[in-house]
Coordinates of C-alpha atoms and ligand atoms in Angstrom, one line a residue:
X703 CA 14.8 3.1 24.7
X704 CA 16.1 6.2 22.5
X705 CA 13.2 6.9 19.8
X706 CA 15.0 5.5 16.5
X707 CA 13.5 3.3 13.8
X708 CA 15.1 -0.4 14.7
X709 CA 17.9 -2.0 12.7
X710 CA 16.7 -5.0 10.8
X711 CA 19.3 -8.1 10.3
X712 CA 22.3 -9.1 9.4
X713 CA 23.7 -12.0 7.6
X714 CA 27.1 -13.7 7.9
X715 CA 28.3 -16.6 4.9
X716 CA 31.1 -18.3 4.2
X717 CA 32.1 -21.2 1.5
X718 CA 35.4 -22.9 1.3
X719 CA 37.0 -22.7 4.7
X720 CA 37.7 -25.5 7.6
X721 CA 37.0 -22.5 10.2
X722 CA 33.7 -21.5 8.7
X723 CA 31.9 -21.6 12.2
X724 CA 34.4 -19.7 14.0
X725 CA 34.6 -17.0 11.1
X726 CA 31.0 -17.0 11.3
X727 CA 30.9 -16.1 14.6
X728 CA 33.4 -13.3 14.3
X729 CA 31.5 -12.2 11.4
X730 CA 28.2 -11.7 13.7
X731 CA 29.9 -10.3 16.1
X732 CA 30.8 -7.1 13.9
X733 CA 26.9 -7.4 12.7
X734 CA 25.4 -7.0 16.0
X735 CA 24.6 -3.8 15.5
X736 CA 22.1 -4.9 12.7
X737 CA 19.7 -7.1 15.8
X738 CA 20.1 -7.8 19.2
X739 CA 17.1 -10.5 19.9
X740 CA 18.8 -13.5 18.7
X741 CA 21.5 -15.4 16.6
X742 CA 22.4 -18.6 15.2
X743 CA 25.1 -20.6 13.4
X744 CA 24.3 -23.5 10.8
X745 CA 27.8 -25.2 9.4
X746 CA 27.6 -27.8 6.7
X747 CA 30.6 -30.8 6.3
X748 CA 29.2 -31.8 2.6
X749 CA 27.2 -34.3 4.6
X750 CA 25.3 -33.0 7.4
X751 CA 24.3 -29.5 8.8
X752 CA 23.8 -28.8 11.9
X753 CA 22.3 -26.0 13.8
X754 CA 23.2 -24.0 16.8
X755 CA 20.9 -20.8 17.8
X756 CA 19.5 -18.8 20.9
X757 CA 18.7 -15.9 22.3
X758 CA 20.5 -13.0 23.1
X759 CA 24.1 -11.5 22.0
X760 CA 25.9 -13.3 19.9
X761 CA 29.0 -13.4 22.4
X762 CA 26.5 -15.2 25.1
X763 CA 25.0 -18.0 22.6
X764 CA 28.3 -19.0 21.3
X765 CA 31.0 -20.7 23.1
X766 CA 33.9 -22.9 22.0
X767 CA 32.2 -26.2 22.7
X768 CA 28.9 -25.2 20.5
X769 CA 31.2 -23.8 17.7
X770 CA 33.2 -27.2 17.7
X771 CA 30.3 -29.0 17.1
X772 CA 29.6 -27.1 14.4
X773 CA 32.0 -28.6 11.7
X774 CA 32.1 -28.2 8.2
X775 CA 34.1 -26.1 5.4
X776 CA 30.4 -23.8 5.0
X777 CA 28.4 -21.8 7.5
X778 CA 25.7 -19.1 7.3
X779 CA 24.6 -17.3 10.5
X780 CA 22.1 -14.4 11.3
X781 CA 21.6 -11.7 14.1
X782 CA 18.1 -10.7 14.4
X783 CA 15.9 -8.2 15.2
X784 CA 12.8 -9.0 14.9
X785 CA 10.4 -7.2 11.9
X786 CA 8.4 -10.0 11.3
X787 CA 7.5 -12.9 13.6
X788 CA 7.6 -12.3 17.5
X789 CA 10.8 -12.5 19.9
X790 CA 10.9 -15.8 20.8
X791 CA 13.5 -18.9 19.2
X792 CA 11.6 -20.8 17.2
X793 CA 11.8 -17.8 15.3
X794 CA 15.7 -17.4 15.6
X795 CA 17.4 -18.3 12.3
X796 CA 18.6 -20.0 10.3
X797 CA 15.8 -22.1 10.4
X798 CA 16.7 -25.3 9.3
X799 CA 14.8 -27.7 7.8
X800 CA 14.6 -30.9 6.2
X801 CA 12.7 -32.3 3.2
X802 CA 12.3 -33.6 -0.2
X803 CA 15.9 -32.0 -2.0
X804 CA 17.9 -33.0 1.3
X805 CA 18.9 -30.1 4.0
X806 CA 18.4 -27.0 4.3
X807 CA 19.2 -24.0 6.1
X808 CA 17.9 -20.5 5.4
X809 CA 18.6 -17.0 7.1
X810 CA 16.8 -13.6 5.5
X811 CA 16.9 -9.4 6.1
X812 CA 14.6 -8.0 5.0
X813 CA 10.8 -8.0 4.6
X814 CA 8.3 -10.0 2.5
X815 CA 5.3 -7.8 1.8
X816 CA 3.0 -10.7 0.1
X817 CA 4.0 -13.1 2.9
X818 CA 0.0 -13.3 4.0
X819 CA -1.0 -14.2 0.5
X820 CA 1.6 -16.7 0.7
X821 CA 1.0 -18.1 4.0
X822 CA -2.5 -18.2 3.6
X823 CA -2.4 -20.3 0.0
X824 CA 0.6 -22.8 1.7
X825 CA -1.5 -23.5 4.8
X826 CA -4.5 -24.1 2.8
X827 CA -2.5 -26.7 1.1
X828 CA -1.8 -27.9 4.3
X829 CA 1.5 -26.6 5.2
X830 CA 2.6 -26.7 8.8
X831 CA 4.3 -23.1 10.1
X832 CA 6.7 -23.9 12.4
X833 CA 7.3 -20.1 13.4
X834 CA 5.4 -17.0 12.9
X835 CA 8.6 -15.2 10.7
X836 CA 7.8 -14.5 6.8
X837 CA 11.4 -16.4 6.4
X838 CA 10.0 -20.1 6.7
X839 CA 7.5 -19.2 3.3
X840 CA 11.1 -19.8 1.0
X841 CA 11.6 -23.1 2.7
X842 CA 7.9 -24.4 1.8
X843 CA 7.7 -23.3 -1.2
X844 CA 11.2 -24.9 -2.0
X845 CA 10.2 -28.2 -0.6
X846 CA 7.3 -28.0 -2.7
X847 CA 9.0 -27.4 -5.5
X848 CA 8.8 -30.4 -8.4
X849 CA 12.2 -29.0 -9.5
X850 CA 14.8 -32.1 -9.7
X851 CA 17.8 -29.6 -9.3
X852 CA 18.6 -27.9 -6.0
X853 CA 19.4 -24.4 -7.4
X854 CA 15.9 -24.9 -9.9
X855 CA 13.9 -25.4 -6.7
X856 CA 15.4 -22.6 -5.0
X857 CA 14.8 -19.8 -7.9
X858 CA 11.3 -21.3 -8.0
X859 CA 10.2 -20.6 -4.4
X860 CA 12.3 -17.0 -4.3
X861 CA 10.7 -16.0 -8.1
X862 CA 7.5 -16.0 -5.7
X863 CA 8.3 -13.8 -3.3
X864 CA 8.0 -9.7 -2.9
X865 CA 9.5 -7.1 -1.1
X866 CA 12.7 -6.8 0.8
X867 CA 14.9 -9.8 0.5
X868 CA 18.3 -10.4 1.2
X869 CA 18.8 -14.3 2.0
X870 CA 21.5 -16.9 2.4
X871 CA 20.8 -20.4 1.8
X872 CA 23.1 -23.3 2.9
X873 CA 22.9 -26.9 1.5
X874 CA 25.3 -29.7 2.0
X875 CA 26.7 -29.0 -1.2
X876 CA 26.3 -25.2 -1.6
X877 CA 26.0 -21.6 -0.7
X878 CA 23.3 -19.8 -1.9
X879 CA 22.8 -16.0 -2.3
X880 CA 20.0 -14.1 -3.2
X881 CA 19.0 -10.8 -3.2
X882 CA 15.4 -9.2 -4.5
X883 CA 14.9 -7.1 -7.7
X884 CA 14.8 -3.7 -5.9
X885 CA 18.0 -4.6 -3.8
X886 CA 16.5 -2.9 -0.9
X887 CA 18.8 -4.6 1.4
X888 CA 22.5 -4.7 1.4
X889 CA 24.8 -7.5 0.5
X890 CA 28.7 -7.9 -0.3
X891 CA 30.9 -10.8 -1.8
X892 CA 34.2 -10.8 -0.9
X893 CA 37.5 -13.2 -0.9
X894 CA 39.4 -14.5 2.2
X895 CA 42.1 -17.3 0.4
X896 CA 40.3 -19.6 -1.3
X897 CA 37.1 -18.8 0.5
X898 CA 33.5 -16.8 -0.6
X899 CA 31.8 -14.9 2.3
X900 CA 28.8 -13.0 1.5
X901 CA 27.5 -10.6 4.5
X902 CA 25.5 -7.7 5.3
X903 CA 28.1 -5.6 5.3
X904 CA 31.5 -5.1 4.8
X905 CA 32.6 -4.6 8.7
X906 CA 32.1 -8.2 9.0
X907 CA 34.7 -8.6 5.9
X908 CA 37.4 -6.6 7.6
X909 CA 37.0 -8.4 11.0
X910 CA 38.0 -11.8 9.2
X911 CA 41.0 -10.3 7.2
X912 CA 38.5 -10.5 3.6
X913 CA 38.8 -8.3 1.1
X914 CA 35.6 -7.3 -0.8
X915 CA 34.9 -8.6 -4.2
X916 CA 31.6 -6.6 -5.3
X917 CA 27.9 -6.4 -4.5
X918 CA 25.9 -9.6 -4.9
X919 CA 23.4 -7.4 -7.5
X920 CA 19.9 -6.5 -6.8
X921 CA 18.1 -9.9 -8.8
X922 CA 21.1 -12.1 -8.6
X923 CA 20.9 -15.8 -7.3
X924 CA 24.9 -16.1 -6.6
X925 CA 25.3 -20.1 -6.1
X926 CA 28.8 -20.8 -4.5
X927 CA 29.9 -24.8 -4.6
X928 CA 32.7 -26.5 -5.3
X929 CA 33.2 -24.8 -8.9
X930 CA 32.9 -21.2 -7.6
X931 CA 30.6 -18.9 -8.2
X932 CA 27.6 -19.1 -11.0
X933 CA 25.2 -15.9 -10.7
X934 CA 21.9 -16.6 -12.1
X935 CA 19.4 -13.7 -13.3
X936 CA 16.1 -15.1 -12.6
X937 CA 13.7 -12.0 -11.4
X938 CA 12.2 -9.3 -14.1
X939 CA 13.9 -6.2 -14.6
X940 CA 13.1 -3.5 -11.6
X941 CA 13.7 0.1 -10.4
X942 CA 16.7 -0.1 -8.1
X943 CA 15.6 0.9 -4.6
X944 CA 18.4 0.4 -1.6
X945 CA 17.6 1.4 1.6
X946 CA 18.7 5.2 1.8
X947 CA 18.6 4.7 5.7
X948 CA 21.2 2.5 6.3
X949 CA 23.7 5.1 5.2
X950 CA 22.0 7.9 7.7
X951 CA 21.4 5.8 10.4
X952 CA 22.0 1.5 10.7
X953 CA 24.9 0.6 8.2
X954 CA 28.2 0.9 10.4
X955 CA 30.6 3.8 9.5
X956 CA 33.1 1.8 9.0
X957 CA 30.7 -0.4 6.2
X958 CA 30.8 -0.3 2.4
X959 CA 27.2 -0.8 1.6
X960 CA 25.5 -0.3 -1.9
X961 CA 28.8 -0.3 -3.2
X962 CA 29.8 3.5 -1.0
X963 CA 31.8 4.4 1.9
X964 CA 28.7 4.6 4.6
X965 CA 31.6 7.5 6.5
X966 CA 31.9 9.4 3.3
X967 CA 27.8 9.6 2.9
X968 CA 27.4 10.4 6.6
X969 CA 30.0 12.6 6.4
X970 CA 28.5 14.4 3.5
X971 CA 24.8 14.6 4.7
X972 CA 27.2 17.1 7.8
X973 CA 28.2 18.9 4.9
X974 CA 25.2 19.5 2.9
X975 CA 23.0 20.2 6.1
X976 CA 25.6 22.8 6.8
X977 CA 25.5 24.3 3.4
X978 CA 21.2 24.1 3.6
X979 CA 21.1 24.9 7.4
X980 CA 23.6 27.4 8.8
X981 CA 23.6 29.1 12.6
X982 CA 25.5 31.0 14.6
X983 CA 26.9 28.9 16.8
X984 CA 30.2 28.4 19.3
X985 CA 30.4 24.2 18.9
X986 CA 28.8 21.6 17.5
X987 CA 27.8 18.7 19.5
X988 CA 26.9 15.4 17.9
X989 CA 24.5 13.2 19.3
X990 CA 26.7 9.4 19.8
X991 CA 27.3 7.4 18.8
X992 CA 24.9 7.9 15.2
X993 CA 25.2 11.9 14.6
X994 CA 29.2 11.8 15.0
X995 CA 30.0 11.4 10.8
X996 CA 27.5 14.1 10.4
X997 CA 28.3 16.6 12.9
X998 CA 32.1 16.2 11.6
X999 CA 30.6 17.3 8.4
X1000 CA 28.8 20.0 9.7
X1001 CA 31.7 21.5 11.7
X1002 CA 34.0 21.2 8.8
X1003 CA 31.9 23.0 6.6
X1004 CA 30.6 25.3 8.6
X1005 CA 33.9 26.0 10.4
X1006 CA 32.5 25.8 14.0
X1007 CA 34.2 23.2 15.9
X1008 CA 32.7 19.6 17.0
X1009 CA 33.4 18.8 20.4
X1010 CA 31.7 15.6 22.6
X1011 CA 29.7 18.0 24.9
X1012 CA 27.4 14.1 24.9
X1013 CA 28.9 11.4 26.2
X1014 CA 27.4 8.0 25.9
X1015 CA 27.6 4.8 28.0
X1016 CA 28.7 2.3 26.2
X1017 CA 27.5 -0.5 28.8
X1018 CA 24.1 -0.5 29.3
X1019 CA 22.5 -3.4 28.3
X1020 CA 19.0 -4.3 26.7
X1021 CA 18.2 -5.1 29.7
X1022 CA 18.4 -1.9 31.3
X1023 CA 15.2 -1.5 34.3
X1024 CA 14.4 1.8 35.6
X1025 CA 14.3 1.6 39.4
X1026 CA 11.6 4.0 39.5
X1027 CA 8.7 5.1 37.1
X1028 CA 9.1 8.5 38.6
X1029 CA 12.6 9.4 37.8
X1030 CA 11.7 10.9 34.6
X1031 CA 13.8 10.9 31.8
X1032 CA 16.2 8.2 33.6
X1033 CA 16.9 6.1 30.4
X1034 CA 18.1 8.6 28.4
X1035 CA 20.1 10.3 31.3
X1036 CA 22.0 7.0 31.6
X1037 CA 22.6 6.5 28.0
X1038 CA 24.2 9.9 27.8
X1039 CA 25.2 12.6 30.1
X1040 CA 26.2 16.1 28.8
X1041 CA 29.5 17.8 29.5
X1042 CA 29.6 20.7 31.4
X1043 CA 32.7 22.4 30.6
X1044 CA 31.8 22.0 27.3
X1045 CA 28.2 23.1 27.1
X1046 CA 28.3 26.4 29.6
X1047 CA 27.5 29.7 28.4
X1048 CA 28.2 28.2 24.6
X1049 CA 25.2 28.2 21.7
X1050 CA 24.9 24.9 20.7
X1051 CA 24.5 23.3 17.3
X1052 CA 23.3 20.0 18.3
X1053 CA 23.8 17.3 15.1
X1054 CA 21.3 13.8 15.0
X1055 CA 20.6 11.6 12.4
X1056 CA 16.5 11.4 12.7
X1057 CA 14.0 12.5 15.1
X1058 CA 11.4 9.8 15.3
X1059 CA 8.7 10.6 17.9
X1060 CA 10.7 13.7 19.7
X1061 CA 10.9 12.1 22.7
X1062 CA 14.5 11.7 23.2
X1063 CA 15.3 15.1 20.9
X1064 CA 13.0 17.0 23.7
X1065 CA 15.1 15.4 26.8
X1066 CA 18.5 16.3 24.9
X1067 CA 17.8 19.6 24.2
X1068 CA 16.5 19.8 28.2
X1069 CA 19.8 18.5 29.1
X1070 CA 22.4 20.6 27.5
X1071 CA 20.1 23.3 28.6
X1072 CA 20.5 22.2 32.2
X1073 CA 24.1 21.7 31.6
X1074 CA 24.5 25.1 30.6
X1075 CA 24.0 26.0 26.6
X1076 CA 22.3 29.2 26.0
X1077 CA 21.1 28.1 22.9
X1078 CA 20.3 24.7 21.2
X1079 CA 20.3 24.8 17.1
X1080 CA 18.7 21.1 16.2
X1081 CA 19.8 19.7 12.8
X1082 CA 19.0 16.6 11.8
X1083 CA 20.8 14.5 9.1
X1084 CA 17.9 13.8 6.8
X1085 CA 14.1 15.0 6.2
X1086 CA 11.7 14.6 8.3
X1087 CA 10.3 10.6 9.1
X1088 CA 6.8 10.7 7.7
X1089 CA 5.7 7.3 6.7
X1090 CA 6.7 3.9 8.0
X1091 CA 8.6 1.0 6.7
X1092 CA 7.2 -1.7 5.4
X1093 CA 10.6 -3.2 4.0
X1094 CA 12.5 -4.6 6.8
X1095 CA 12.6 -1.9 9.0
X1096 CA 10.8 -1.8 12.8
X1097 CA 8.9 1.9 12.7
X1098 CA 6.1 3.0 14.8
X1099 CA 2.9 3.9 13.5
X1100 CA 2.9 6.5 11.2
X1101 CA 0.6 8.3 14.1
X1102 CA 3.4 8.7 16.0
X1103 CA 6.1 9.8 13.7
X1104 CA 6.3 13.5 15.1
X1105 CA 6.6 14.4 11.8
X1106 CA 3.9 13.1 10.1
X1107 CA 1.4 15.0 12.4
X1108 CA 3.0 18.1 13.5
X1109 CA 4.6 21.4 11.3
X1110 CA 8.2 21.8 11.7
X1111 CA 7.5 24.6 14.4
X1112 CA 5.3 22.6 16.2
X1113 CA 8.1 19.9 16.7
X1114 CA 10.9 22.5 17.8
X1115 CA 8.5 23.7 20.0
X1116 CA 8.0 20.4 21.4
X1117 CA 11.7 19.5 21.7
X1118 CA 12.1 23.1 23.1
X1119 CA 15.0 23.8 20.3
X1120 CA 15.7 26.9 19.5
X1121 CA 15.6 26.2 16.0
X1122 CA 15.2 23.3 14.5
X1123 CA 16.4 22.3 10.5
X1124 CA 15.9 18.9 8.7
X1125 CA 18.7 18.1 5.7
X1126 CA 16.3 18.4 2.4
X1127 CA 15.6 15.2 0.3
X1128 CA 17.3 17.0 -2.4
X1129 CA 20.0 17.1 0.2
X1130 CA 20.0 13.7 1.4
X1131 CA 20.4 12.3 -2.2
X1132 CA 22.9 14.8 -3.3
X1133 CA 25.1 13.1 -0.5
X1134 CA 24.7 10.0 -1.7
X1135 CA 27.5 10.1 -4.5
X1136 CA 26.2 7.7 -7.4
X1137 CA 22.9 6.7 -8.7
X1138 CA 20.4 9.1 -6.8
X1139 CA 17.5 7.3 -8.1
X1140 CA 18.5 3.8 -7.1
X1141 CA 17.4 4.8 -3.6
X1142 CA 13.8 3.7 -1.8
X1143 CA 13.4 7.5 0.2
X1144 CA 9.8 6.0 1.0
X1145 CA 9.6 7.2 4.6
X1146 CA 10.9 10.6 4.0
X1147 CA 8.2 10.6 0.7
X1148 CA 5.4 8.3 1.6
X1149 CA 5.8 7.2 -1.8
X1150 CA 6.3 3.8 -1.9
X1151 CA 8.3 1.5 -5.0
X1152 CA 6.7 -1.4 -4.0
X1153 CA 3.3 -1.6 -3.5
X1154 CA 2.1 -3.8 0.1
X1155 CA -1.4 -5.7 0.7
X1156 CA -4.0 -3.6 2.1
X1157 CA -4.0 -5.5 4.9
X1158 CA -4.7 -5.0 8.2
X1159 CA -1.2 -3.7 9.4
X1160 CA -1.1 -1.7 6.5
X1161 CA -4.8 0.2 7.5
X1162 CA -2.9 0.6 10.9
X1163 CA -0.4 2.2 10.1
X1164 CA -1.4 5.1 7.2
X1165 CA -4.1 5.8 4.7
X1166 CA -2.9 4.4 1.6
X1167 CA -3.9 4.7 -2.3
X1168 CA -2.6 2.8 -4.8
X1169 CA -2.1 5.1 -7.9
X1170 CA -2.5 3.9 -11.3
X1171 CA 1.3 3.2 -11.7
X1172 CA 1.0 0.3 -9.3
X1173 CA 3.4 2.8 -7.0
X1174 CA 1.4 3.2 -3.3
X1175 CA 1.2 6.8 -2.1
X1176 CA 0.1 8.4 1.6
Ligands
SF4_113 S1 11.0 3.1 3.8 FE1 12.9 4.1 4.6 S2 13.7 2.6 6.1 FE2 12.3 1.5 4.7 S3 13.6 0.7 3.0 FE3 12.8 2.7 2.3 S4 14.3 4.2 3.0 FE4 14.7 2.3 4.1

């Protein structure tokens, strides 16, 4: 596997349309990117919902005769990766459930960082976990809700949750959408006739023929039935915080997310590393598919031209198995494979969103080497990874974030670069066109906007100290 931090979920709804299984479908198939584990499909017909999930791609759970079964004018569906909860189906979603307010279906991104607490206190009350993911905590705490209204019960078991929350709920009678305070994760309305779909991002939109309507806001409870849409404001007031690395690494380039062009960010993070970073160089050579928008921006400002001297396979599977331990470096070779003709006797500027541990960066570098490049000028399209994720996002240990233990010689030594440059924070949120501050830069700053249990996984992966803001800090 290449060293990168893993992509989280995605989430696929739609409201108001007699193909809402089939668009479903098409709308995880253009979130894929965003988790490869598993899938699933719940459809509502006003009466009944019904369920469909396994594991896998999306194209080989689906097929006609499962998506025909799943009738009904309202459907949410999921692609996961898994952050929370182990790899296995009972903790593929939607999970689906049924209790005291009728059905329900619920899919999530994101990460819950008081899920413990809340575990704990709903199994002492003797609650019965059907999966090990911090998603099936809203669906207790909605069926024990004394609330007589459905969308009362549902703001009552969301109010008591923390952390990184994007979620779709589906009832027989409504769609549900709700995204946390901090709006850490990202979420779109849009329009497609008559219909409401409410996704991930935008990609999935354009797939369907939707247009896009406008964020579903960071604290809003968006409640699609039979009237439309009502938006409900039912969290406290708190600092914005998106995800600033879903526009350098996991949003598609072809996404609005956060409300911005993800191309234009990427595009600009090239640009500004360019401006912060320059090197004599004879072409610049992006790292695919993720370092293509930046090295375009790199090569446009810098004036040195970009040319594929990387080219990656574009069919090999997860399931990938190394014939041999001792073929080093194997997986990456047959991921990508450098191009000669491009690469000999040039100085290469070579362009990648992150470097995580250095593994793969070190075997890169090696290759272009061995293909030919008499120099290798690292830049990578944001600062250095220093501090893990606790909001949705898969990172190792903070241990083994190259970054976090080594000095920015040390690690171009390692990866045999060169030289090596990072883009600057500064950088990283000038490229980011509106509202700098609405942006969680916690793993590049160690400074976190929400503070996490100290629990166990928390000791595990970095000293931490809460300040006296309530902020947590490395
Ligand atoms: S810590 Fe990094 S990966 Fe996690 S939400 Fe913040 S910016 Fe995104």
């Amino acid at each position: 596997m290449l060293d990168k931090f893993k992509d989280e979920c995605g989430v696929f709804g739609i409201y108001g349309h007699a193909e809402s299984s089939n668009l479903t479908y098409l709308g995880l198939y253009a979130l894929q990117h965003r988790g490869q584990e598993s899938g699933g499909i719940v459809a509502s017909d006003g009466v009944t919902l019904r369920a469909s999930r396994g594991m896998g791609y999306v194209a080989d759970i689906f097929d006609e005769h499962t998506l025909a079964g799943l009738t009904g004018a309202a459907a949410i569906g999921h692609v996961r990766y898994s952050t929370a909860g182990e790899s296995r189906l009972a903790n593929a979603q939607p999970i689906l459930i049924e209790c005291v307010h009728g059905q329900i279906a619920v899919c999530h991104n994101g990460n819950l960082v008081n899920e413990r607490e809340l575990r704990e206190s709903l199994s002492s009350q003797g609650a019965i976990f059907q999966t090990s993911s911090d998603t099936e905590v809203f669906l207790h705490l909605y069926a024990r809700s004394k609330a007589r209204r459905v969308e009362d019960a549902l703001v009552e078991a969301v109010s008591q949750a923390q952390g990184a929350f994007s979620l779709l709920f589906l009832t027989k009678g409504c769609l549900v959408a709700v995204r946390d305070p901090h709006g850490f994760r990202p979420m779109a309305l849009g329009r497609l006739g008559d219909a409401w779909v409410v996704c991930s991002e935008t990609c999935a939109m354009d797939l369907i023929g939707a247009s896009y309507v406008r964020e579903v806001e960071p604290g809003e409870v968006l409640i699609i039935g039979p009237d439309g849409p009502k938006s409900l404001r039912p969290f406290p007031p708190a600092a914005v915080s998106h995800c600033i690395f879903e526009h350098v690494y996991f949003a598609r380039p072809d996404s609005l997310v956060f409300g911005e062009s993800v191309n234009l960010v990427r595009t600009n993070l090239g640009r500004v590393l360019a401006r912060e970073a320059p090197v004599p160089a004879d072409v610049v050579v992006p790292v695919p598919d993720s370092g293509v928008c930046a090295a375009i921006g790199y090569a446009e400002e810098s004036g040195i031209p970009i040319q594929f001297g990387l080219i990656r396979n574009h069919y090999v599977g997860r399931t990938f198995i190394e014939p041999q331990q001792s073929i080093r470096h194997f997986g990456v070779k047959v991921k990508l494979n450098p191009v000669r003709s491009i690469l000999e006797g040039r100085r290469v500027v070579l362009i990648d969103d992150s470097i995580v541990r250095g593994t793969t960066s070190r075997k890169l570098v090696k290759m272009l080497k061995a293909a030919g490049a008499t120099e290798v000028h690292m830049r990578v399209s944001c600062p250095p990874t220093v501090s893990p994720c606790f909001y949705g996002i898969d990172t190792p240990r903070r241990a083994d974030l190259i970054a976090a233990t080594h000095t920015l010689d040390e690690v171009r030594k390692y990866i045999e670069a060169d030289s090596l440059r990072y883009l600057s924070l500064d950088g990283l949120l000038e490229s980011v066109n509106s509202h700098r501050d609405h942006y969680c830069t916690s793993c590049y700053t160690g400074r976190y906007p929400v503070p996490f249990p100290r629990d166990e996984a928390a000791y595990l992966q970095l000293p931490l100290a809460l300040d006296t803001r309530g902020a947590v800090e490395r």
